[in-house]
Amino acid sequence: MEPSQLSRPYRLVLVQEIERWQKEGLIPAELATALRKRYDYDFPSSAAAPVPPAQATAAAPAPAQAQPGSPPVPRPRLSLAQTLLSETSIRIYLYLGAFFVISAAMILAVLVAGLRLPILLAVTVLFGAGSLLLKRRLPQPSFILYLVFSALLPITAGVLADLAKLAGRASSTYWLVVLLAMALVWAFSAWLFSSRFFSLTALLALDGAAAMAGRLASEPRTITFLFFLTLSSLAGLVGAFLLKRWRGQKFALPVFILAQVQQALFLLVATSALLDNLVTNEFGWQLVSTGTWILATGFYALSDAVIPFLLFPWATAAALMPVGWLAIVRSGSGPETSAFALVAWGMLMTAAGNLFLRFENRVRHYSLPVGLAAVPLLLAGSLVGLYKDAWLGLGLFLGSGVLLALFQIVRPRPWVWTFSLGFGLAAYLTFFHIPPTALVENYICSQLAGATLLLMLPDMLLPSSKALPGWRWPLRGWAILAASATLLSGLLILAFGSHQDVWVMAVTLGLAGLLYLAYALRLRKAWLGGLFTLHLALALTFGLSAYEVHAWLPILAGLAMLFYVAGALLAWKGSKPWSVVLRASALTLAGVLCLAAFLYDHADRAIYVTVLASLFLTETFRTAWLETFTPAFYSIAFIMTLIDGKVEPRVYFPAGITILFLGLDLLFTRLKAARPLKWATRLLGATAACVTLVLALLPKHLQGAAAIACGVLASLFVLQALVYRQPRLGYIAAAFLSFSVLFTNLKFVPDRWLWSLIGTAIVFYALSLPRGLQRGPGWDVVLRCSGLGLASLTALSAPLERSGLLASLPVALAASLWAVEAFRRRNVWLGFPANGLYLMAYFMILATLKVDQPQFFSVGAAVLGLLMHYLLRRAGSRAGAFLTGLFSQLVLLSTTYIQMTGTKDIWYFAVLFFQALVVLGYGIVIRSRSLVITPIVMLVLGVATVVFSILHDISTVILIGCTGIGLILAGIAALLLRERIASLRDQLRDWHA
């Protein structure tokens, strides 16, 4: 095997073994050097340095054996030059160059119509012959050539069809044969090269042949194409089975996945066209549509046999669902036919699912999917029957429920009993729509309450035993659903019903509450008493609405207080479960009333909300997780007070909420130890503070109110920082204090803010310097960072003030703060923001003086870049110095280059040439890589731009051809000069960044 065919890790191991053999004296030094050169041609010089002969014979200690669990030896890190000159890169150059040359030849062939076919045939034969000749020696190039050869075959076939002027059925037949032949060719290629890629192309060619077969029909329809494409997917599945037996499951997996993906897409199209063009009066098309879904069913069953997967039985059952309906129903059939067809097919699938349970092999896995797939069919058929006639719907619902109940008796399963009860409940509700019982049709809430009673009776009458949970829990589940539907219908009646309906609903809910109380006492489950309190509160609400009593808030608030007092008395008596239920009901009702109080149009509503919020405050000291609700409901009372008092500045609303949340947080911190939800209280308080700031920043706000709100919140955060001993909260206090200063300044001096903010920043920074003014450990960092941050933001906003040359002075002061910090901490990296702000002040001065020559701007950036380059070199940061020098001089030279290309003025080329030579000379003197690379690149780019502006009429074909030839020559030159280029890179190692 050639060395180029081995990967880099294998060649590294070989080189290390050769060195070990040389050290142990197994091979002479000359042979070791010759062998090493065959394998280390693209390694770093340190990883493949030859061992001198003198050292090979000298006694040296044996290398330490690698201990078990020691980290692996890291691979040698390649440089950019070694990467560009590696074997993979050279192959890219050669193959891409060949592609460009061939593309140019094909373009020339298109220009001369008579030579298209001969050129394509010649190129196809050359690629095919070259692939077969290189198959044994160079497998990868052979594969690439064969790939191009096989891709040219359909292109050549297209040229033949164009020359023969085929159309209609003749064209479809021709392409059917061509695509079948291509499927065979690519299938043979998959075997020849052991390629999974060719197996995928073979399946895609077979799909194209199936599409051509669908076009051969006299009246092609969507179902025709789907039928043949499903056959193609089945053929792909058979191919995956053969590939699995030949090379294993991993080799067959791509074509298997492709077959699954395309079959899923085919079924999506078939489903969308199910009602449009699959149901016809013609028996042939009906047979084709039915056959398509039967083939899809077989496809997923066969898929589960080839590579078992959890979803395949479910997909099989889903594909089987429409078969019975398609086989029976045609256009023109009435709803009765569709209803009976769906229910009959659903019953057959239900019976089949139960029959599959008797098998012990893989057929048993289809029992649950087929049985569950039958349920939608039974439901759809029953709904169609109900649409036609209430008696028919009642019979179908009842028959489906009885059938499922019989299967439940034969083999009990919870899901069968659940759906049987569902169909029984549907039959119960349908019963009230037939003519004899239509008088109570409108009282849906009473019907649902009756259904809830019927579903709860077995639990109330039978002994309270834990036996038979599979029979009890479906009853309870449907009872819960019916009870929820009762409540929902009651709310709808309260909003849209008549006076009589509301009164009936109140009575119904009251009786339901007594039923739930009896149910809770019978099962001795205190938590079920919550249903009693809920229905009692709703019954009272409906009664007040029926009698048009408007004072509903104090009455319901009294009920909440009654619940809470009763719960407290029961706790005193020792009945803890019922006490918890009553207190939870009181708090739930209180929370709902606090939210609903916005609908209560009276001035005293804030008082009731405050009383209800006090329940949460009292309970918080008993139950810690309620602490977040207390400030929330007090905030509602606060908002109502401001609204009723007609307080205009909206910024006071979130500010007050912030004070309530964070103030109660301080209270809870002092009075309680365990607080699992303290993070929620603080998060909501912080969110309200952010909303306060957003409202303060909105246009047309009251700046005085915003200044007051921000100042109060700044004091609050300072208090929090001192109480919690968290100096980092001082950042928030500093931010709100800065905004307070800003709004105060804008109130008295509009459109001027720089001097007040930069003065505040200087005060922050100055307070961080003397030790005596520090409030504690960590405050100096907070004040210093706050001052620098505020100064930077103020400087960035300076161009918006438009105060002339004076606007640049605060920017210079901000830069000076960063410079002081850089010198104080002796950190060169802090020079970047300082120089950046100085540069910004310089630009602002130029803009104010209306200097429009870009050279003035780029020169300043270049000078500061050179300064940072020098400082970073002195600090020992090679990467930072390199990037700084590179980008700063790139700004200078690219500005001149852009002006040269934009103005077409040769004088800018002279300026670019002069600037590049100056920077290049300086870079050579100080031996800096970045200051040498940048001017050389810009010089080459400028010269190339001038040259190509003269040669702009070069043709596209010559350009592509020359590019291909250039890539090929570059690959050859890289092979010949790889070692010399690597040695040149080693000679530049002693240069600076």
mmCIF file of C-alpha atoms in Angstrom, residues 533-534 537 541 552-565 581-598 605-619 626 629-630 632-634 636-637 640:
data_model
loop_
_atom_site.group_PDB
_atom_site.id
_atom_site.type_symbol
_atom_site.label_atom_id
_atom_site.label_comp_id
_atom_site.label_asym_id
_atom_site.label_seq_id
_atom_site.Cartn_x
_atom_site.Cartn_y
_atom_site.Cartn_z
ATOM 1 C CA THR A 533 -66.105 23.882 48.336
ATOM 2 C CA LEU A 534 -65.572 24.629 44.645
ATOM 3 C CA ALA A 537 -68.689 28.779 45.677
ATOM 4 C CA THR A 541 -71.953 32.833 42.325
ATOM 5 C CA TRP A 552 -70.723 39.802 44.875
ATOM 6 C CA LEU A 553 -67.184 40.668 45.940
ATOM 7 C CA PRO A 554 -67.860 41.222 49.689
ATOM 8 C CA ILE A 555 -70.197 38.188 49.836
ATOM 9 C CA LEU A 556 -67.694 35.837 48.211
ATOM 10 C CA ALA A 557 -64.861 37.370 50.238
ATOM 11 C CA GLY A 558 -66.905 36.549 53.333
ATOM 12 C CA LEU A 559 -67.241 32.965 52.099
ATOM 13 C CA ALA A 560 -63.449 32.766 51.707
ATOM 14 C CA MET A 561 -62.999 34.097 55.243
ATOM 15 C CA LEU A 562 -65.560 31.542 56.487
ATOM 16 C CA PHE A 563 -63.619 28.708 54.818
ATOM 17 C CA TYR A 564 -60.365 29.919 56.379
ATOM 18 C CA VAL A 565 -61.832 30.312 59.876
ATOM 19 C CA VAL A 581 -58.688 21.370 52.413
ATOM 20 C CA LEU A 582 -60.717 24.276 53.805
ATOM 21 C CA ARG A 583 -57.719 26.590 54.117
ATOM 22 C CA ALA A 584 -56.589 25.705 50.578
ATOM 23 C CA SER A 585 -60.117 26.358 49.306
ATOM 24 C CA ALA A 586 -60.162 29.712 51.102
ATOM 25 C CA LEU A 587 -56.844 30.745 49.573
ATOM 26 C CA THR A 588 -57.872 29.566 46.113
ATOM 27 C CA LEU A 589 -61.141 31.494 46.283
ATOM 28 C CA ALA A 590 -59.276 34.524 47.635
ATOM 29 C CA GLY A 591 -56.780 34.418 44.762
ATOM 30 C CA VAL A 592 -59.549 34.191 42.165
ATOM 31 C CA LEU A 593 -61.424 37.079 43.794
ATOM 32 C CA CYS A 594 -58.295 39.241 43.832
ATOM 33 C CA LEU A 595 -57.957 38.771 40.091
ATOM 34 C CA ALA A 596 -61.704 39.193 39.457
ATOM 35 C CA ALA A 597 -61.823 42.368 41.562
ATOM 36 C CA PHE A 598 -60.904 44.382 38.460
ATOM 37 C CA ARG A 605 -62.508 47.104 46.050
ATOM 38 C CA ALA A 606 -58.872 47.700 47.096
ATOM 39 C CA ILE A 607 -59.918 47.200 50.744
ATOM 40 C CA TYR A 608 -61.381 43.750 50.036
ATOM 41 C CA VAL A 609 -58.303 42.748 48.020
ATOM 42 C CA THR A 610 -56.053 43.869 50.905
ATOM 43 C CA VAL A 611 -58.081 41.761 53.358
ATOM 44 C CA LEU A 612 -57.883 38.736 51.054
ATOM 45 C CA ALA A 613 -54.129 39.259 50.567
ATOM 46 C CA SER A 614 -53.768 39.252 54.356
ATOM 47 C CA LEU A 615 -54.972 35.632 54.329
ATOM 48 C CA PHE A 616 -51.937 34.763 52.231
ATOM 49 C CA LEU A 617 -49.651 36.756 54.528
ATOM 50 C CA THR A 618 -50.996 34.835 57.530
ATOM 51 C CA GLU A 619 -50.699 31.477 55.813
ATOM 52 C CA LEU A 626 -47.038 30.828 49.446
ATOM 53 C CA PHE A 629 -48.508 35.197 46.310
ATOM 54 C CA THR A 630 -48.537 37.666 49.194
ATOM 55 C CA ALA A 632 -48.519 39.688 44.214
ATOM 56 C CA PHE A 633 -51.979 40.249 45.707
ATOM 57 C CA TYR A 634 -50.843 43.258 47.705
ATOM 58 C CA ILE A 636 -53.066 44.185 42.924
ATOM 59 C CA ALA A 637 -54.492 46.234 45.801
ATOM 60 C CA MET A 640 -56.330 49.408 42.222
#
